[in-house]
């Protein structure tokens, strides 16, 4: 293991900003742990339905503040997208070729998930699985994919994001919320916020790429101003305190993202930028960097298969013949929380199996890659097995 860690560290280019990779890893793992702790599958009269401990135990709401990390992911996405597009332009690579390469790398692992679950659905239908259970399982698998669709659209808008101040999409979210909640506006306005809400951190990332948010004053303003605004919206404007959707609640901060989510995300982005220095110092240690590098090499695989892993453990648990606490029972008491924490290693083990089976679809080199993807020294896992791959 120590030899692997040393090789990963030695193979990392000296100019790589390890803190950026750490932020991406933190965002992905936050989503995974969030889903594993605040999502539940409840056995109910022979069917499975989804439930959330936040509905029964609102005192757990602060968990959603820790695990709702999508803004950080979009912040890093805006930074990387802006840098990649600038590099492509400098090399004379056209927008279409650049975008095609990035989207192909994004959706290649998605195609595998959809193929596997298509087969699984056919098998469950053949076995007579009831419609309610099937709907619950498919929703858990497919619902995270909205995030990838939004990310793909924002990637396509990178040339605009590099010139757009984050205040503009923020103003759109503000006006949409006023119309939705204050004037009882039409439902179709929700779709506007799906894009505008996440465009705010994406534009912050693009601004970071051009050096516009590197001032400590700006970063503290994002953190403190975003936190204060979010708290004010919850306390005085009636926005939900939970930063994730809760089944049974009429309003969700996340679907679509509203002012509370956007201001909360601004605070997260400010905190992330303020932590860059400490993260860089910490990641100078080969062991810490090796862990971050391995997560980043398989970030999409981890994201796409974590719900399947949880469902696989839940299904295997039915072999016990009785509902298992924390796995099949209603999440309505502290005992469920303790039992769910005990199940997390099992979820992680199942995810490791999925990672072993499907990581190659993410890490495999794309045929016909453009010069946006440059050949470099072997990095991280490649250094361990001697293979070369292309890195952004």
PDB file of C-alpha atoms in Angstrom, residues 5-25 83 276 279-290 292-293 296 377:
ATOM      1  CA  UNK A   5       0.757   5.752  -2.316  1.00  0.00           C
ATOM      2  CA  UNK A   6       4.295   6.828  -3.223  1.00  0.00           C
ATOM      3  CA  UNK A   7       3.765   6.037  -6.895  1.00  0.00           C
ATOM      4  CA  UNK A   8       0.501   7.982  -6.977  1.00  0.00           C
ATOM      5  CA  UNK A   9       2.218  10.975  -5.412  1.00  0.00           C
ATOM      6  CA  UNK A  10       5.214  10.766  -7.745  1.00  0.00           C
ATOM      7  CA  UNK A  11       3.011  10.457 -10.848  1.00  0.00           C
ATOM      8  CA  UNK A  12       0.981  13.593 -10.039  1.00  0.00           C
ATOM      9  CA  UNK A  13       2.029  16.636 -12.121  1.00  0.00           C
ATOM     10  CA  UNK A  14       3.648  19.295  -9.969  1.00  0.00           C
ATOM     11  CA  UNK A  15       1.269  21.995 -11.219  1.00  0.00           C
ATOM     12  CA  UNK A  16      -1.917  20.085 -10.361  1.00  0.00           C
ATOM     13  CA  UNK A  17      -4.083  21.875  -7.813  1.00  0.00           C
ATOM     14  CA  UNK A  18      -4.855  19.041  -5.448  1.00  0.00           C
ATOM     15  CA  UNK A  19      -7.306  21.147  -3.453  1.00  0.00           C
ATOM     16  CA  UNK A  20      -9.651  21.329  -6.457  1.00  0.00           C
ATOM     17  CA  UNK A  21      -9.717  17.538  -6.620  1.00  0.00           C
ATOM     18  CA  UNK A  22     -10.387  17.432  -2.885  1.00  0.00           C
ATOM     19  CA  UNK A  23     -13.399  19.719  -3.261  1.00  0.00           C
ATOM     20  CA  UNK A  24     -14.804  17.516  -6.032  1.00  0.00           C
ATOM     21  CA  UNK A  25     -14.287  14.376  -3.930  1.00  0.00           C
ATOM     22  CA  UNK A  83     -10.088  26.329 -17.997  1.00  0.00           C
ATOM     23  CA  UNK A 276      -8.077  25.982  -0.388  1.00  0.00           C
ATOM     24  CA  UNK A 279      -6.400  21.676   1.805  1.00  0.00           C
ATOM     25  CA  UNK A 280      -3.266  22.210  -0.272  1.00  0.00           C
ATOM     26  CA  UNK A 281      -1.089  21.828   2.802  1.00  0.00           C
ATOM     27  CA  UNK A 282      -2.930  18.696   3.915  1.00  0.00           C
ATOM     28  CA  UNK A 283      -2.774  17.117   0.455  1.00  0.00           C
ATOM     29  CA  UNK A 284       0.992  17.543   0.315  1.00  0.00           C
ATOM     30  CA  UNK A 285       0.916  14.337   2.365  1.00  0.00           C
ATOM     31  CA  UNK A 286       1.042  11.383  -0.062  1.00  0.00           C
ATOM     32  CA  UNK A 287      -1.504   9.307   1.867  1.00  0.00           C
ATOM     33  CA  UNK A 288      -4.173  11.998   1.920  1.00  0.00           C
ATOM     34  CA  UNK A 289      -3.608  12.791  -1.753  1.00  0.00           C
ATOM     35  CA  UNK A 290      -3.806   9.121  -2.774  1.00  0.00           C
ATOM     36  CA  UNK A 292      -8.511  11.966  -2.946  1.00  0.00           C
ATOM     37  CA  UNK A 293      -6.992  10.916  -6.274  1.00  0.00           C
ATOM     38  CA  UNK A 296     -11.614  11.484  -8.387  1.00  0.00           C
ATOM     39  CA  UNK A 377       2.420  11.026 -17.392  1.00  0.00           C
TER      40      UNK A 377
END
